[in-house]
Short mmCIF file of C-alpha atoms and ligand atoms in Angstrom, two decimals:
data_model
loop_
_atom_site.label_atom_id
_atom_site.label_comp_id
_atom_site.label_asym_id
_atom_site.label_seq_id
_atom_site.Cartn_x
_atom_site.Cartn_y
_atom_site.Cartn_z
CA UNK A 1 17.73 -83.91 -21.71
CA UNK A 2 17.34 -80.38 -19.19
CA UNK A 3 14.84 -78.19 -20.62
CA UNK A 4 14.02 -74.69 -19.19
CA UNK A 5 10.90 -72.98 -20.31
CA UNK A 6 11.02 -68.88 -19.32
CA UNK A 7 8.16 -67.64 -18.90
CA UNK A 8 4.83 -67.76 -16.12
CA UNK A 9 1.63 -67.62 -17.77
CA UNK A 10 -0.97 -70.03 -19.50
CA UNK A 11 1.49 -70.26 -23.10
CA UNK A 12 4.47 -71.33 -20.68
CA UNK A 13 2.06 -73.58 -18.94
CA UNK A 14 0.92 -75.35 -22.25
CA UNK A 15 4.28 -75.31 -23.82
CA UNK A 16 5.66 -77.50 -20.47
CA UNK A 17 2.65 -79.65 -20.78
CA UNK A 18 3.28 -80.96 -24.32
CA UNK A 19 7.29 -81.04 -23.30
CA UNK A 20 6.44 -83.22 -20.35
CA UNK A 21 4.43 -85.30 -23.28
CA UNK A 22 7.51 -86.35 -24.91
CA UNK A 23 8.60 -89.65 -24.88
CA UNK A 24 12.17 -89.18 -24.22
CA UNK A 25 13.86 -88.45 -21.18
CA UNK A 26 13.13 -84.72 -19.84
CA UNK A 27 13.82 -82.81 -17.74
CA UNK A 28 12.03 -79.50 -17.47
CA UNK A 29 13.12 -76.61 -15.48
CA UNK A 30 10.84 -73.08 -14.90
CA UNK A 31 11.76 -69.63 -14.47
CA UNK A 32 9.73 -67.84 -13.19
CA UNK A 33 6.90 -70.23 -13.19
CA UNK A 34 4.26 -70.20 -11.20
CA UNK A 35 2.88 -72.50 -8.56
CA UNK A 36 0.53 -74.57 -11.25
CA UNK A 37 3.61 -74.63 -13.21
CA UNK A 38 5.85 -76.18 -10.35
CA UNK A 39 3.51 -79.34 -10.11
CA UNK A 40 5.08 -80.44 -13.87
CA UNK A 41 8.80 -78.53 -13.78
CA UNK A 42 11.20 -78.07 -11.49
CA UNK A 43 12.15 -74.59 -10.35
CA UNK A 44 16.10 -73.19 -11.98
CA UNK A 45 18.17 -73.35 -8.80
CA UNK A 46 19.48 -70.01 -8.16
CA UNK A 47 22.56 -69.75 -6.22
CA UNK A 48 22.63 -65.64 -5.55
CA UNK A 49 18.67 -64.83 -4.96
CA UNK A 50 16.30 -64.00 -7.15
CA UNK A 51 17.35 -64.16 -10.93
CA UNK A 52 16.70 -61.09 -12.27
CA UNK A 53 19.60 -60.35 -15.64
CA UNK A 54 19.89 -62.47 -18.39
CA UNK A 55 23.51 -63.21 -16.71
CA UNK A 56 22.53 -64.74 -13.48
CA UNK A 57 19.73 -66.18 -15.66
CA UNK A 58 22.44 -68.20 -17.85
CA UNK A 59 25.09 -68.69 -15.11
CA UNK A 60 21.84 -70.49 -13.32
CA UNK A 61 21.59 -72.49 -16.64
CA UNK A 62 24.98 -73.61 -16.78
CA UNK A 63 25.44 -74.48 -13.40
CA UNK A 64 22.31 -76.92 -14.07
CA UNK A 65 23.44 -78.21 -16.85
CA UNK A 66 20.38 -77.00 -19.08
CA UNK A 67 20.54 -78.26 -22.71
CA UNK A 68 17.68 -76.32 -24.68
CA UNK A 69 16.15 -72.63 -23.21
CA UNK A 70 12.77 -71.58 -24.63
CA UNK A 71 11.80 -68.81 -24.53
CA UNK A 72 8.21 -68.42 -23.98
CA UNK A 73 7.81 -65.13 -23.46
CA UNK A 74 9.46 -62.38 -25.35
CA UNK A 75 11.01 -60.14 -22.36
CA UNK A 76 14.40 -61.69 -22.11
CA UNK A 77 14.62 -61.96 -25.58
CA UNK A 78 14.57 -58.02 -26.43
CA UNK A 79 16.65 -56.68 -23.47
CA UNK A 80 20.29 -55.25 -24.00
CA UNK A 81 21.35 -58.55 -22.90
CA UNK A 82 19.69 -60.67 -24.85
CA UNK A 83 18.79 -64.69 -23.68
CA UNK A 84 19.41 -65.79 -26.91
CA UNK A 85 22.50 -63.84 -26.93
CA UNK A 86 23.30 -64.58 -24.12
CA UNK A 87 23.27 -68.70 -24.56
CA UNK A 88 24.50 -68.56 -27.60
CA UNK A 89 27.96 -66.92 -25.96
CA UNK A 90 27.53 -69.35 -23.28
CA UNK A 91 26.88 -72.27 -25.54
CA UNK A 92 23.41 -72.96 -24.45
CA UNK A 93 20.61 -73.90 -27.38
CA UNK A 94 18.13 -71.39 -27.32
CA UNK A 95 14.63 -71.34 -29.00
CA UNK A 96 13.96 -67.43 -29.78
CA UNK A 97 15.86 -65.10 -31.30
CA UNK A 98 18.57 -63.09 -30.74
CA UNK A 99 17.50 -58.98 -29.82
CA UNK A 100 18.46 -57.91 -33.38
CA UNK A 101 15.84 -60.13 -34.54
CA UNK A 102 13.46 -59.50 -31.55
CA UNK A 103 13.66 -55.97 -33.01
CA UNK A 104 10.00 -57.50 -35.47
CA UNK A 105 8.65 -57.57 -32.04
CA UNK A 106 9.95 -54.55 -30.05
CA UNK A 107 9.42 -52.04 -32.63
CA UNK A 108 7.18 -51.17 -35.28
CA UNK A 109 8.97 -49.23 -37.00
CA UNK A 110 12.08 -51.35 -37.56
CA UNK A 111 9.20 -54.27 -38.59
CA UNK A 112 7.90 -51.76 -41.11
CA UNK A 113 11.00 -51.17 -42.72
CA UNK A 114 11.97 -55.07 -43.05
CA UNK A 115 8.60 -55.41 -44.75
CA UNK A 116 9.23 -52.55 -46.85
CA UNK A 117 12.75 -53.73 -47.68
CA UNK A 118 11.27 -57.29 -48.80
CA UNK A 119 8.25 -56.33 -50.63
CA UNK A 120 6.43 -58.07 -47.83
CA UNK A 121 2.40 -56.98 -47.93
CA UNK A 122 1.13 -55.00 -45.05
CA UNK A 123 -0.16 -51.54 -44.58
CA UNK A 124 1.17 -48.11 -45.58
CA UNK A 125 2.48 -45.66 -42.79
CA UNK A 126 4.01 -42.69 -41.97
CA UNK A 127 6.62 -42.72 -38.43
CA UNK A 128 6.10 -39.12 -36.69
CA UNK A 129 8.00 -37.36 -34.27
CA UNK A 130 5.01 -34.19 -33.30
CA UNK A 131 1.47 -33.74 -33.00
CA UNK A 132 1.67 -31.89 -36.15
CA UNK A 133 3.49 -34.18 -38.16
CA UNK A 134 1.30 -37.27 -37.61
CA UNK A 135 -1.98 -35.28 -38.54
CA UNK A 136 -0.46 -34.01 -41.61
CA UNK A 137 -0.11 -37.55 -42.74
CA UNK A 138 -3.52 -38.28 -41.55
CA UNK A 139 -4.84 -36.14 -43.74
CA UNK A 140 -8.31 -36.72 -44.61
CA UNK A 141 -7.71 -40.70 -44.38
CA UNK A 142 -10.24 -41.43 -41.30
CA UNK A 143 -10.39 -44.09 -39.40
CA UNK A 144 -6.85 -44.11 -38.47
CA UNK A 145 -4.32 -46.31 -36.90
CA UNK A 146 -2.58 -45.06 -34.43
CA UNK A 147 0.36 -46.80 -32.68
CA UNK A 148 2.83 -45.85 -30.34
CA UNK A 149 6.26 -47.36 -30.74
CA UNK A 150 7.65 -48.52 -27.43
CA UNK A 151 6.52 -50.22 -24.62
CA UNK A 152 2.94 -49.84 -23.79
CA UNK A 153 0.99 -52.28 -22.12
CA UNK A 154 -0.77 -53.06 -24.90
CA UNK A 155 -2.45 -49.87 -24.75
CA UNK A 156 -0.58 -48.15 -27.12
CA UNK A 157 -2.62 -49.15 -30.19
CA UNK A 158 -5.95 -46.70 -30.99
CA UNK A 159 -7.81 -47.17 -34.14
CA UNK A 160 -9.30 -43.42 -34.61
CA UNK A 161 -12.41 -42.30 -36.59
CA UNK A 162 -12.39 -39.28 -36.59
CA UNK A 163 -9.51 -36.01 -35.98
CA UNK A 164 -11.06 -35.33 -32.80
CA UNK A 165 -10.31 -38.96 -30.93
CA UNK A 166 -6.68 -38.88 -32.93
CA UNK A 167 -5.75 -35.22 -31.55
CA UNK A 168 -7.05 -36.87 -28.39
CA UNK A 169 -4.76 -39.93 -28.47
CA UNK A 170 -2.05 -37.90 -30.77
CA UNK A 171 -1.89 -35.31 -27.46
CA UNK A 172 -1.35 -38.34 -24.63
CA UNK A 173 1.30 -39.97 -26.63
CA UNK A 174 2.97 -37.22 -28.07
CA UNK A 175 2.45 -33.95 -25.87
CA UNK A 176 1.86 -35.58 -22.18
CA UNK A 177 3.88 -38.99 -22.90
CA UNK A 178 1.62 -41.09 -21.68
CA UNK A 179 4.00 -44.20 -22.32
CA UNK A 180 7.24 -42.22 -22.58
CA UNK A 181 9.86 -41.58 -24.78
CA UNK A 182 9.61 -43.09 -28.37
CA UNK A 183 7.70 -42.44 -32.33
CA UNK A 184 4.29 -43.18 -33.47
CA UNK A 185 3.72 -44.57 -36.51
CA UNK A 186 0.04 -43.31 -38.64
CA UNK A 187 -0.36 -46.85 -40.36
CA UNK A 188 -2.79 -47.36 -43.12
CA UNK A 189 -6.24 -48.89 -41.76
CA UNK A 190 -6.79 -52.29 -43.18
CA UNK A 191 -10.24 -54.40 -43.57
CA UNK A 192 -10.96 -57.83 -43.22
CA UNK A 193 -10.52 -60.93 -41.20
CA UNK A 194 -7.92 -60.92 -38.80
CA UNK A 195 -5.62 -64.49 -38.67
CA UNK A 196 -2.54 -65.47 -37.00
CA UNK A 197 0.11 -67.83 -38.48
CA UNK A 198 2.56 -69.90 -35.93
CA UNK A 199 5.78 -70.49 -37.68
CA UNK A 200 8.88 -72.65 -36.37
CA UNK A 201 11.71 -70.76 -38.38
CA UNK A 202 15.55 -72.34 -38.44
CA UNK A 203 17.69 -70.24 -40.34
CA UNK A 204 16.27 -70.38 -43.82
CA UNK A 205 14.09 -73.11 -42.96
CA UNK A 206 10.14 -72.54 -42.15
CA UNK A 207 7.43 -74.87 -40.90
CA UNK A 208 4.01 -73.85 -40.51
CA UNK A 209 2.55 -75.29 -37.50
CA UNK A 210 -1.12 -73.87 -37.94
CA UNK A 211 -3.29 -71.33 -38.08
CA UNK A 212 -5.13 -69.47 -35.11
CA UNK A 213 -7.67 -66.49 -34.42
CA UNK A 214 -7.74 -65.09 -30.78
CA UNK A 215 -10.64 -63.14 -29.17
CA UNK A 216 -9.04 -59.90 -28.40
CA UNK A 217 -12.19 -57.83 -26.28
CA UNK A 218 -13.46 -58.49 -23.40
CA UNK A 219 -17.23 -59.09 -23.96
CA UNK A 220 -19.17 -61.42 -26.21
CA UNK A 221 -19.57 -60.24 -30.30
CA UNK A 222 -16.30 -58.40 -29.80
CA UNK A 223 -17.52 -55.76 -27.54
CA UNK A 224 -15.75 -54.02 -24.58
CA UNK A 225 -11.75 -53.09 -24.50
CA UNK A 226 -9.39 -54.94 -25.74
CA UNK A 227 -7.59 -57.61 -23.57
CA UNK A 228 -4.22 -59.97 -23.80
CA UNK A 229 -6.78 -62.43 -25.37
CA UNK A 230 -10.06 -64.09 -24.00
CA UNK A 231 -9.96 -67.25 -26.40
CA UNK A 232 -8.62 -68.77 -29.66
CA UNK A 233 -9.50 -71.22 -32.07
CA UNK A 234 -7.29 -73.08 -34.21
CA UNK A 235 -7.33 -75.72 -36.98
CA UNK A 236 -6.23 -76.26 -40.56
CA UNK A 237 -9.41 -76.21 -41.75
CA UNK A 238 -9.85 -72.36 -41.21
CA UNK A 239 -8.19 -71.25 -43.73
CA UNK A 240 -8.70 -72.47 -47.44
CA UNK A 241 -5.43 -74.57 -48.76
CA UNK A 242 -4.75 -72.03 -51.89
CA UNK A 243 -4.99 -68.73 -49.59
CA UNK A 244 -2.44 -70.71 -47.14
CA UNK A 245 -0.41 -71.18 -50.17
CA UNK A 246 -0.48 -67.28 -50.76
CA UNK A 247 0.40 -66.42 -47.37
CA UNK A 248 2.97 -68.85 -47.46
CA UNK A 249 4.89 -67.69 -50.57
CA UNK A 250 3.55 -64.30 -50.11
CA UNK A 251 4.53 -63.74 -46.98
CA UNK A 252 6.18 -66.67 -44.66
CA UNK A 253 9.07 -67.11 -47.13
CA UNK A 254 10.25 -63.38 -47.85
CA UNK A 255 9.79 -63.01 -44.35
CA UNK A 256 12.46 -65.91 -43.41
CA UNK A 257 14.70 -64.93 -46.69
CA UNK A 258 14.28 -61.64 -45.64
CA UNK A 259 15.75 -62.31 -42.03
CA UNK A 260 18.83 -64.38 -43.85
CA UNK A 261 19.64 -61.31 -46.51
CA UNK A 262 19.78 -58.77 -43.50
CA UNK A 263 21.96 -60.95 -41.39
CA UNK A 264 19.49 -61.63 -38.41
CA UNK A 265 19.69 -65.51 -37.85
CA UNK A 266 16.32 -66.82 -35.98
CA UNK A 267 15.60 -69.53 -34.49
CA UNK A 268 12.13 -69.96 -32.50
CA UNK A 269 8.43 -69.24 -33.01
CA UNK A 270 7.43 -66.76 -35.19
CA UNK A 271 4.37 -65.27 -34.96
CA UNK A 272 2.49 -63.27 -38.03
CA UNK A 273 -0.43 -61.30 -37.09
CA UNK A 274 -2.53 -60.97 -40.52
CA UNK A 275 -5.36 -59.22 -42.29
CA UNK A 276 -6.72 -60.99 -44.98
CA UNK A 277 -8.00 -57.99 -46.72
CA UNK A 278 -9.66 -57.75 -50.18
CA UNK A 279 -6.36 -56.94 -51.83
CA UNK A 280 -4.86 -60.21 -50.47
CA UNK A 281 -3.18 -60.98 -46.99
CA UNK A 282 -1.22 -58.51 -45.21
CA UNK A 283 1.15 -58.13 -42.36
CA UNK A 284 -0.52 -56.24 -39.13
CA UNK A 285 2.46 -57.27 -36.83
CA UNK A 286 5.15 -59.77 -35.98
CA UNK A 287 6.28 -61.53 -32.76
CA UNK A 288 9.07 -63.18 -31.68
CA UNK A 289 7.27 -66.19 -29.46
CA UNK A 290 3.97 -67.72 -29.44
CA UNK A 291 0.67 -66.50 -29.21
CA UNK A 292 -0.96 -66.43 -25.82
CA UNK A 293 -3.58 -67.87 -25.74
CA UNK A 294 -3.00 -68.98 -29.03
CA UNK A 295 -0.31 -71.47 -27.89
CA UNK A 296 -2.81 -73.31 -25.39
CA UNK A 297 -5.05 -73.95 -27.67
CA UNK A 298 -2.37 -75.15 -30.66
CA UNK A 299 0.07 -76.78 -28.43
CA UNK A 300 -2.34 -79.68 -27.14
CA UNK A 301 -2.84 -80.69 -30.92
CA UNK A 302 0.83 -81.33 -31.20
CA UNK A 303 1.67 -84.93 -31.65
CA UNK A 304 5.24 -86.75 -31.38
CA UNK A 305 8.45 -85.71 -29.54
CA UNK A 306 8.08 -81.83 -29.60
CA UNK A 307 10.88 -81.71 -26.65
CA UNK A 308 13.61 -83.49 -29.57
CA UNK A 309 11.61 -81.30 -32.06
CA UNK A 310 12.40 -77.98 -30.36
CA UNK A 311 15.93 -79.14 -28.94
CA UNK A 312 16.92 -80.28 -32.70
CA UNK A 313 15.92 -76.87 -33.75
CA UNK A 314 16.99 -74.53 -31.49
CA UNK A 315 20.73 -76.27 -32.90
CA UNK A 316 20.19 -75.47 -36.64
CA UNK A 317 18.34 -78.84 -37.92
CA UNK A 318 14.47 -78.00 -38.37
CA UNK A 319 12.89 -82.04 -38.38
CA UNK A 320 9.12 -81.74 -39.34
CA UNK A 321 9.20 -85.27 -38.97
CA UNK A 322 9.38 -85.68 -35.39
CA UNK A 323 5.93 -84.22 -34.68
CA UNK A 324 2.64 -83.80 -36.35
CA UNK A 325 -0.51 -81.92 -35.70
CA UNK A 326 -3.82 -83.19 -34.86
CA UNK A 327 -6.91 -82.90 -37.66
CA UNK A 328 -9.92 -81.40 -36.03
CA UNK A 329 -10.38 -78.31 -34.04
CA UNK A 330 -8.73 -76.68 -30.99
CA UNK A 331 -11.01 -74.21 -29.02
CA UNK A 332 -10.01 -72.54 -25.76
CA UNK A 333 -11.80 -69.88 -23.41
CA UNK A 334 -10.16 -67.64 -20.82
CA UNK A 335 -11.47 -67.18 -17.09
CA UNK A 336 -10.47 -63.75 -16.31
CA UNK A 337 -10.76 -61.99 -12.67
CA UNK A 338 -12.97 -59.29 -11.79
CA UNK A 339 -12.00 -56.07 -13.02
CA UNK A 340 -10.15 -57.41 -15.91
CA UNK A 341 -8.99 -55.68 -18.20
CA UNK A 342 -8.92 -52.39 -16.11
CA UNK A 343 -7.66 -54.02 -13.15
CA UNK A 344 -7.71 -57.84 -11.81
CA UNK A 345 -9.14 -58.34 -8.37
CA UNK A 346 -6.85 -61.44 -6.53
CA UNK A 347 -7.52 -64.05 -3.64
CA UNK A 348 -10.43 -65.28 -5.15
CA UNK A 349 -10.69 -69.16 -4.52
CA UNK A 350 -10.87 -71.30 -7.45
CA UNK A 351 -13.48 -74.19 -7.34
CA UNK A 352 -14.02 -77.13 -9.36
CA UNK A 353 -10.36 -77.54 -11.85
CA UNK A 354 -10.21 -81.56 -10.46
CA UNK A 355 -13.35 -82.31 -11.78
CA UNK A 356 -12.95 -81.55 -15.63
CA UNK A 357 -12.12 -84.48 -17.53
CA UNK A 358 -11.59 -84.33 -21.41
CA UNK A 359 -10.16 -81.00 -21.33
CA UNK A 360 -6.75 -79.41 -20.64
CA UNK A 361 -6.74 -76.17 -17.82
CA UNK A 362 -3.71 -74.29 -18.06
CA UNK A 363 -3.07 -71.76 -15.43
CA UNK A 364 -2.24 -67.88 -16.31
CA UNK A 365 -2.76 -66.13 -13.24
CA UNK A 366 -3.48 -68.62 -10.28
CA UNK A 367 -1.49 -68.99 -6.76
CA UNK A 368 -1.72 -71.45 -4.20
CA UNK A 369 -3.33 -70.06 -1.00
CA UNK A 370 -1.90 -70.97 2.17
CA UNK A 371 -4.27 -73.75 2.56
CA UNK A 372 -2.42 -75.30 -0.82
CA UNK A 373 -6.03 -74.63 -3.03
CA UNK A 374 -5.65 -72.19 -6.02
CA UNK A 375 -6.75 -68.57 -5.90
CA UNK A 376 -6.50 -66.04 -8.58
CA UNK A 377 -3.51 -63.85 -8.89
CA UNK A 378 -4.21 -62.41 -12.07
CA UNK A 379 -6.24 -60.65 -14.53
CA UNK A 380 -6.31 -63.29 -17.37
CA UNK A 381 -6.62 -66.04 -14.57
CA UNK A 382 -7.04 -69.82 -16.63
CA UNK A 383 -7.64 -71.17 -19.72
CA UNK A 384 -9.45 -74.67 -20.59
CA UNK A 385 -8.81 -75.91 -24.33
CA UNK A 386 -10.48 -78.92 -25.52
CA UNK A 387 -10.02 -80.44 -29.03
CA UNK A 388 -12.38 -82.36 -31.09
CA UNK A 389 -13.03 -83.66 -34.58
CA UNK A 390 -15.41 -80.70 -35.48
CA UNK A 391 -15.29 -76.69 -34.43
CA UNK A 392 -19.01 -77.28 -33.05
CA UNK A 393 -18.03 -80.15 -30.83
CA UNK A 394 -14.80 -78.73 -29.51
CA UNK A 395 -17.07 -75.72 -28.61
CA UNK A 396 -19.63 -77.60 -26.98
CA UNK A 397 -16.46 -79.24 -24.98
CA UNK A 398 -15.11 -76.57 -24.02
CA UNK A 399 -17.90 -75.01 -22.80
CA UNK A 400 -19.01 -77.97 -21.03
CA UNK A 401 -15.45 -78.73 -18.72
CA UNK A 402 -15.75 -74.43 -18.52
CA UNK A 403 -18.83 -74.65 -16.13
CA UNK A 404 -17.34 -77.02 -14.04
CA UNK A 405 -14.89 -73.88 -12.54
CA UNK A 406 -15.97 -71.05 -10.60
CA UNK A 407 -14.44 -68.34 -8.43
CA UNK A 408 -16.11 -65.10 -7.57
CA UNK A 409 -16.32 -62.24 -10.08
CA UNK A 410 -15.53 -64.60 -12.72
CA UNK A 411 -15.87 -63.32 -16.14
CA UNK A 412 -15.77 -65.28 -19.69
CA UNK A 413 -17.02 -65.13 -23.42
CA UNK A 414 -19.57 -67.67 -24.21
CA UNK A 415 -18.76 -67.20 -27.77
CA UNK A 416 -15.66 -68.23 -28.54
CA UNK A 417 -15.21 -70.50 -31.99
CA UNK A 418 -19.13 -69.98 -32.22
CA UNK A 419 -19.05 -66.66 -34.25
CA UNK A 420 -17.12 -64.98 -36.81
CA UNK A 421 -16.90 -67.87 -39.27
P1 AMP B 1 -1.00 -54.13 -32.72
O1 AMP B 1 -0.60 -54.10 -31.51
O2 AMP B 1 -0.27 -53.75 -33.72
O3 AMP B 1 -1.34 -56.04 -32.87
O4 AMP B 1 -2.43 -53.86 -32.92
C1 AMP B 1 -3.57 -54.29 -31.94
C2 AMP B 1 -5.20 -55.37 -32.83
O5 AMP B 1 -5.56 -53.39 -33.07
C3 AMP B 1 -4.81 -55.75 -34.07
O6 AMP B 1 -4.87 -56.84 -33.83
C4 AMP B 1 -6.09 -55.47 -34.61
O7 AMP B 1 -6.95 -55.38 -34.24
C5 AMP B 1 -6.01 -53.61 -34.69
N1 AMP B 1 -5.03 -53.37 -35.70
C6 AMP B 1 -3.47 -52.83 -36.10
N2 AMP B 1 -3.28 -52.61 -37.13
C7 AMP B 1 -4.34 -51.96 -37.92
C8 AMP B 1 -4.31 -51.79 -38.79
N3 AMP B 1 -3.39 -50.87 -39.75
N4 AMP B 1 -5.42 -51.64 -39.79
C9 AMP B 1 -6.54 -51.70 -39.08
N5 AMP B 1 -6.48 -52.45 -37.53
C10 AMP B 1 -5.52 -52.34 -36.79
N1 LIG B 2 -2.77 -63.67 -28.15
C1 LIG B 2 -2.12 -61.84 -28.93
C2 LIG B 2 -0.86 -62.65 -28.50
O1 LIG B 2 -0.36 -63.36 -27.87
O2 LIG B 2 -0.07 -61.19 -28.38
#
């Protein structure tokens, strides 16, 4: 079986590692891939130059006889020419939803309307176009949550404690148009621990794979600016079975039923970002892909035939019997480059990776230099991931292995999995 994984980061490296560990005869391809990924997967051959567009990508898949396309990241799914839509026309099973359903991630307003329509618990909101309308919607309710409804490289969300900070953000977004055109959502501020749930969805069927938590801030104790994620923890023990049942019945099942009801076929991972509030779990956001770095901590815990599982699922048959999720805990820790998240320095030589044992190293932003050695090539550089029978053991293991890796300017939190439990 020939499988293409689309993406190039740590999540895709983890997906490809899990697929490589499958028992069947699997050839893995990657696009756009990275130097580290190409140690495990081959590049998708291209005849007519770089494979930039969805159609050129799908043509290359057809030429190569790809049996399954796995979307790691969302960007190709949400394009005008959606990856899953184009795969469907070409008759290639795709793990990742059509662009219409991927709106759950691409448009915050679409997601809110979907939740309202299907009575899925979430915070209240108003969608507005002007600063005045936003201030009216906020009234005296501070803190308030303001979200630009469009692409903003993770910078489109502000939690504003007072009117002054809200006005500043609103002016940037709605007057200066810092992120371009798009509406803004004023959302109810929700409080509680945050948790994410990763689910395989196949039309009307679903399987909850695991809960996980990521650590978004750059510094220990959740200080400093938001990042793409500085580490993650996963275990079925993170959530009491009763609460998981509530999440399944009030959030996951109605979401899957809602997709069917709205005529939005969905085959792919669905990521539920939740806030566990005093009045029950509520949805903060959906993503139509696995989380990154959550994939790096959940996927190493999958046993069985992951390749056959995704192949069958993409063809419409959810087969939980093909995989199992290991007991215990997974913890992963990100090493980021100097300057991240405001900027990222590249070209710093990475040492010590070859001495890591008993943990996996996923490459998020590296490349080989002229000598063939790995150096930094992005904000998040490496993700070290370990699994063990308890959280404490997994934390000790992952940090012992992290100690072996070094590059200049390296930034790494030392409290992943240690606090907030
Ligand atoms: P988002 O981009 O929607 O995932 O938001 C980024 C982060 O902002 C979330 O992970 C939360 O920590 C926080 N956040 C988003 N929405 C809310 C909300 N309604 N109330 C409180 N915090 C929120
Ligand atoms: N770790 C957050 C995300 O993947 O969106």
